[in-house]
Amino acid sequence: MMNITPTVKQLLIMNVLFYVGSMIVGEPAYKLLSMYFFESPDFHFWQIFTHMFMHAPLPNIMHIAFNMFALYSFGSALEHFWGGKKFVFFYISCGLGAALLHTGVNYYFFENGINTLVANGYQKVEILKVLSEGKFDTRWQEVLTASDFQSFMGAYLGNVVGASGAIYGLLVAFAFMFPNAELALMFIPIPVKAKYFVPVLLLIDLYLGVSGGSLFGGSSGIAHFAHLGGALVGFLMMWYWKKTQFNSNRWN
């Protein structure tokens, strides 16, 4: 088993400190440090960074457990070859990419809901006023479909936490560098090569993100498009680095 590398160790410590601190402080910590929709009064610019060090509160311990295990497993292998500076740049970039795509998708759902309501006689100013108070008008449900209403409300009132977007970037990078590495998973009895596992995982996330469901029915509460955003940035960075590794744009 590969020893934990310095930057990965520091990231693990930061995530654990954020987690323990948020458990002690409670809701105010999540209000301040998780990421809200940019039109929400609860949004602050630092949340695009801090949200990736926050995780779901107890009893959802598996959220941080899985992310930290993946950070250790894949991150240590990547930092071993890249070094700390390149690794942390890649990690944070993927986390920001996750936030960007997640916000973009939420903006689409929010604007779709707003436009539908305005087309049916509601005033945008009044809609935003009600939403800013953390409320909604039950009459909106007569105009919007159930799925559109859920997406509209979730886009504005929901918040996002977790390192998963950055972790997905690490998964893509690992598959780029070690495509034939076999990954042993608890729910699959045989090892699966990274070059097969990662694309299938992304396709599942894409399907669940578009359908708005989960593998076990109902709403999962998982930010699938954040996963895909981190993976996309990871792919683009790996593609660029591979393409330019022998010219003056190489990262040293």
Short mmCIF file of N, CA, C and O in Angstrom, two decimals, residues 69-134:
data_model
loop_
_atom_site.label_atom_id
_atom_site.label_comp_id
_atom_site.label_asym_id
_atom_site.label_seq_id
_atom_site.Cartn_x
_atom_site.Cartn_y
_atom_site.Cartn_z
N PHE A 69 -11.15 8.40 1.71
CA PHE A 69 -10.49 7.17 1.28
C PHE A 69 -10.03 7.29 -0.18
O PHE A 69 -8.92 6.88 -0.54
N ALA A 70 -10.88 7.88 -1.02
CA ALA A 70 -10.52 8.08 -2.43
C ALA A 70 -9.39 9.09 -2.56
O ALA A 70 -8.48 8.91 -3.38
N LEU A 71 -9.41 10.14 -1.75
CA LEU A 71 -8.33 11.13 -1.77
C LEU A 71 -7.00 10.47 -1.43
O LEU A 71 -5.97 10.71 -2.08
N TYR A 72 -7.01 9.64 -0.40
CA TYR A 72 -5.80 8.93 -0.01
C TYR A 72 -5.35 7.95 -1.09
O TYR A 72 -4.17 7.94 -1.48
N SER A 73 -6.30 7.16 -1.60
CA SER A 73 -5.96 6.09 -2.54
C SER A 73 -5.44 6.63 -3.87
O SER A 73 -4.40 6.20 -4.37
N PHE A 74 -6.19 7.56 -4.47
CA PHE A 74 -5.83 8.06 -5.80
C PHE A 74 -4.91 9.27 -5.73
O PHE A 74 -4.02 9.45 -6.55
N GLY A 75 -5.14 10.11 -4.72
CA GLY A 75 -4.34 11.33 -4.59
C GLY A 75 -2.88 11.05 -4.30
O GLY A 75 -1.99 11.70 -4.86
N SER A 76 -2.62 10.07 -3.43
CA SER A 76 -1.23 9.77 -3.09
C SER A 76 -0.45 9.26 -4.30
O SER A 76 0.71 9.61 -4.50
N ALA A 77 -1.13 8.45 -5.13
CA ALA A 77 -0.47 7.94 -6.34
C ALA A 77 -0.14 9.07 -7.29
O ALA A 77 0.96 9.12 -7.88
N LEU A 78 -1.05 10.03 -7.45
CA LEU A 78 -0.83 11.14 -8.37
C LEU A 78 0.22 12.10 -7.84
O LEU A 78 1.10 12.56 -8.59
N GLU A 79 0.16 12.43 -6.55
CA GLU A 79 1.15 13.35 -5.99
C GLU A 79 2.55 12.75 -6.05
O GLU A 79 3.54 13.47 -6.20
N HIS A 80 2.64 11.44 -5.92
CA HIS A 80 3.93 10.77 -6.00
C HIS A 80 4.64 11.08 -7.32
O HIS A 80 5.87 11.26 -7.34
N PHE A 81 3.87 11.18 -8.40
CA PHE A 81 4.46 11.45 -9.72
C PHE A 81 4.51 12.94 -10.04
O PHE A 81 5.41 13.39 -10.75
N TRP A 82 3.56 13.70 -9.57
CA TRP A 82 3.47 15.12 -9.92
C TRP A 82 4.24 16.04 -8.99
O TRP A 82 4.71 17.10 -9.40
N GLY A 83 4.24 15.70 -7.72
CA GLY A 83 4.72 16.64 -6.72
C GLY A 83 3.56 17.42 -6.13
O GLY A 83 2.45 17.45 -6.70
N GLY A 84 3.80 18.07 -5.01
CA GLY A 84 2.73 18.72 -4.27
C GLY A 84 2.08 19.89 -4.98
O GLY A 84 0.86 20.03 -4.99
N LYS A 85 2.88 20.78 -5.61
CA LYS A 85 2.33 21.99 -6.22
C LYS A 85 1.40 21.66 -7.38
O LYS A 85 0.30 22.21 -7.49
N LYS A 86 1.85 20.78 -8.25
CA LYS A 86 1.02 20.41 -9.39
C LYS A 86 -0.24 19.69 -8.93
O LYS A 86 -1.34 19.91 -9.45
N PHE A 87 -0.09 18.84 -7.91
CA PHE A 87 -1.24 18.10 -7.41
C PHE A 87 -2.31 19.02 -6.83
O PHE A 87 -3.50 18.90 -7.14
N VAL A 88 -1.91 19.95 -5.97
CA VAL A 88 -2.90 20.80 -5.32
C VAL A 88 -3.54 21.74 -6.34
O VAL A 88 -4.74 22.07 -6.24
N PHE A 89 -2.78 22.17 -7.36
CA PHE A 89 -3.36 22.99 -8.42
C PHE A 89 -4.44 22.20 -9.16
O PHE A 89 -5.52 22.72 -9.43
N PHE A 90 -4.14 20.96 -9.46
CA PHE A 90 -5.10 20.11 -10.16
C PHE A 90 -6.33 19.87 -9.29
O PHE A 90 -7.47 19.98 -9.76
N TYR A 91 -6.12 19.56 -8.04
CA TYR A 91 -7.21 19.23 -7.11
C TYR A 91 -8.17 20.41 -6.95
O TYR A 91 -9.40 20.25 -7.08
N ILE A 92 -7.62 21.59 -6.67
CA ILE A 92 -8.47 22.77 -6.47
C ILE A 92 -9.17 23.15 -7.77
O ILE A 92 -10.35 23.54 -7.77
N SER A 93 -8.48 23.03 -8.91
CA SER A 93 -9.09 23.35 -10.20
C SER A 93 -10.30 22.47 -10.47
O SER A 93 -11.34 22.94 -10.94
N CYS A 94 -10.18 21.18 -10.16
CA CYS A 94 -11.31 20.27 -10.36
C CYS A 94 -12.46 20.61 -9.43
O CYS A 94 -13.63 20.54 -9.81
N GLY A 95 -12.13 21.01 -8.19
CA GLY A 95 -13.18 21.42 -7.26
C GLY A 95 -13.91 22.65 -7.74
O GLY A 95 -15.15 22.75 -7.62
N LEU A 96 -13.18 23.61 -8.32
CA LEU A 96 -13.81 24.81 -8.86
C LEU A 96 -14.64 24.49 -10.10
O LEU A 96 -15.70 25.06 -10.32
N GLY A 97 -14.14 23.56 -10.92
CA GLY A 97 -14.91 23.13 -12.09
C GLY A 97 -16.21 22.48 -11.68
O GLY A 97 -17.25 22.68 -12.34
N ALA A 98 -16.18 21.72 -10.61
CA ALA A 98 -17.40 21.10 -10.09
C ALA A 98 -18.40 22.17 -9.67
O ALA A 98 -19.59 22.08 -9.99
N ALA A 99 -17.92 23.19 -8.97
CA ALA A 99 -18.80 24.28 -8.53
C ALA A 99 -19.39 25.03 -9.72
O ALA A 99 -20.57 25.40 -9.72
N LEU A 100 -18.58 25.23 -10.76
CA LEU A 100 -19.03 25.98 -11.93
C LEU A 100 -20.13 25.24 -12.68
O LEU A 100 -21.17 25.83 -13.01
N LEU A 101 -19.93 23.95 -12.95
CA LEU A 101 -20.96 23.22 -13.69
C LEU A 101 -22.22 23.05 -12.86
O LEU A 101 -23.34 23.19 -13.38
N HIS A 102 -22.06 22.77 -11.58
CA HIS A 102 -23.22 22.64 -10.69
C HIS A 102 -24.03 23.93 -10.68
O HIS A 102 -25.26 23.90 -10.78
N THR A 103 -23.34 25.06 -10.58
CA THR A 103 -24.03 26.36 -10.57
C THR A 103 -24.68 26.64 -11.91
O THR A 103 -25.79 27.17 -11.96
N GLY A 104 -24.00 26.29 -13.00
CA GLY A 104 -24.57 26.50 -14.32
C GLY A 104 -25.86 25.72 -14.53
O GLY A 104 -26.83 26.24 -15.08
N VAL A 105 -25.87 24.47 -14.10
CA VAL A 105 -27.08 23.65 -14.22
C VAL A 105 -28.19 24.21 -13.34
O VAL A 105 -29.35 24.29 -13.75
N ASN A 106 -27.84 24.62 -12.12
CA ASN A 106 -28.84 25.22 -11.24
C ASN A 106 -29.41 26.50 -11.84
O ASN A 106 -30.61 26.78 -11.71
N TYR A 107 -28.54 27.28 -12.48
CA TYR A 107 -29.00 28.52 -13.12
C TYR A 107 -30.02 28.20 -14.21
O TYR A 107 -31.04 28.89 -14.35
N TYR A 108 -29.76 27.16 -14.98
CA TYR A 108 -30.70 26.75 -16.04
C TYR A 108 -32.05 26.38 -15.44
O TYR A 108 -33.10 26.84 -15.90
N PHE A 109 -32.05 25.57 -14.40
CA PHE A 109 -33.30 25.15 -13.77
C PHE A 109 -34.03 26.33 -13.14
O PHE A 109 -35.26 26.44 -13.22
N PHE A 110 -33.26 27.24 -12.52
CA PHE A 110 -33.86 28.39 -11.86
C PHE A 110 -34.49 29.33 -12.88
O PHE A 110 -35.64 29.76 -12.71
N GLU A 111 -33.76 29.64 -13.95
CA GLU A 111 -34.29 30.54 -14.97
C GLU A 111 -35.49 29.92 -15.68
O GLU A 111 -36.45 30.62 -16.03
N ASN A 112 -35.46 28.62 -15.88
CA ASN A 112 -36.60 27.94 -16.50
C ASN A 112 -37.85 28.10 -15.64
O ASN A 112 -38.94 28.38 -16.15
N GLY A 113 -37.68 27.92 -14.32
CA GLY A 113 -38.81 28.09 -13.40
C GLY A 113 -39.30 29.53 -13.35
O GLY A 113 -40.51 29.78 -13.39
N ILE A 114 -38.37 30.47 -13.25
CA ILE A 114 -38.72 31.89 -13.21
C ILE A 114 -39.48 32.30 -14.46
O ILE A 114 -40.53 32.96 -14.39
N ASN A 115 -38.98 31.92 -15.62
CA ASN A 115 -39.61 32.30 -16.89
C ASN A 115 -41.02 31.73 -17.00
O ASN A 115 -41.93 32.39 -17.52
N THR A 116 -41.20 30.50 -16.54
CA THR A 116 -42.53 29.88 -16.59
C THR A 116 -43.50 30.61 -15.68
O THR A 116 -44.65 30.88 -16.06
N LEU A 117 -43.04 30.96 -14.49
CA LEU A 117 -43.90 31.68 -13.54
C LEU A 117 -44.25 33.07 -14.05
O LEU A 117 -45.40 33.52 -13.95
N VAL A 118 -43.24 33.78 -14.60
CA VAL A 118 -43.48 35.12 -15.13
C VAL A 118 -44.46 35.05 -16.30
O VAL A 118 -45.35 35.91 -16.44
N ALA A 119 -44.33 34.03 -17.14
CA ALA A 119 -45.24 33.87 -18.28
C ALA A 119 -46.68 33.61 -17.83
O ALA A 119 -47.61 33.84 -18.59
N ASN A 120 -46.83 33.18 -16.57
CA ASN A 120 -48.17 32.91 -16.05
C ASN A 120 -48.64 33.99 -15.08
O ASN A 120 -49.55 33.76 -14.27
N GLY A 121 -48.03 35.18 -15.20
CA GLY A 121 -48.55 36.33 -14.48
C GLY A 121 -47.86 36.71 -13.19
O GLY A 121 -48.24 37.69 -12.55
N TYR A 122 -46.86 35.96 -12.77
CA TYR A 122 -46.16 36.30 -11.53
C TYR A 122 -45.04 37.30 -11.82
O TYR A 122 -44.47 37.31 -12.91
N GLN A 123 -44.75 38.12 -10.82
CA GLN A 123 -43.70 39.13 -10.95
C GLN A 123 -42.38 38.58 -10.41
O GLN A 123 -42.34 38.01 -9.31
N LYS A 124 -41.31 38.76 -11.18
CA LYS A 124 -40.02 38.22 -10.77
C LYS A 124 -39.57 38.78 -9.43
O LYS A 124 -39.01 38.05 -8.59
N VAL A 125 -39.81 40.07 -9.21
CA VAL A 125 -39.39 40.70 -7.95
C VAL A 125 -40.07 40.03 -6.77
O VAL A 125 -39.44 39.75 -5.74
N GLU A 126 -41.36 39.73 -6.91
CA GLU A 126 -42.10 39.09 -5.83
C GLU A 126 -41.64 37.65 -5.62
O GLU A 126 -41.57 37.17 -4.48
N ILE A 127 -41.32 36.97 -6.71
CA ILE A 127 -40.83 35.59 -6.61
C ILE A 127 -39.54 35.56 -5.81
O ILE A 127 -39.37 34.75 -4.89
N LEU A 128 -38.61 36.45 -6.17
CA LEU A 128 -37.32 36.50 -5.50
C LEU A 128 -37.46 36.91 -4.03
O LEU A 128 -36.72 36.41 -3.17
N LYS A 129 -38.40 37.77 -3.75
CA LYS A 129 -38.63 38.19 -2.37
C LYS A 129 -39.09 37.02 -1.52
O LYS A 129 -38.61 36.82 -0.39
N VAL A 130 -40.02 36.24 -2.05
CA VAL A 130 -40.52 35.08 -1.31
C VAL A 130 -39.40 34.05 -1.10
O VAL A 130 -39.22 33.52 -0.01
N LEU A 131 -38.64 33.80 -2.16
CA LEU A 131 -37.56 32.82 -2.07
C LEU A 131 -36.47 33.27 -1.08
O LEU A 131 -35.90 32.44 -0.36
N SER A 132 -36.18 34.56 -1.05
CA SER A 132 -35.14 35.07 -0.15
C SER A 132 -35.50 34.87 1.31
O SER A 132 -34.63 34.88 2.19
N GLU A 133 -36.78 34.67 1.57
CA GLU A 133 -37.25 34.40 2.93
C GLU A 133 -37.29 32.90 3.23
O GLU A 133 -37.72 32.48 4.30
N GLY A 134 -36.82 32.10 2.27
CA GLY A 134 -36.82 30.66 2.45
C GLY A 134 -38.18 30.03 2.31
O GLY A 134 -38.42 28.93 2.82
#
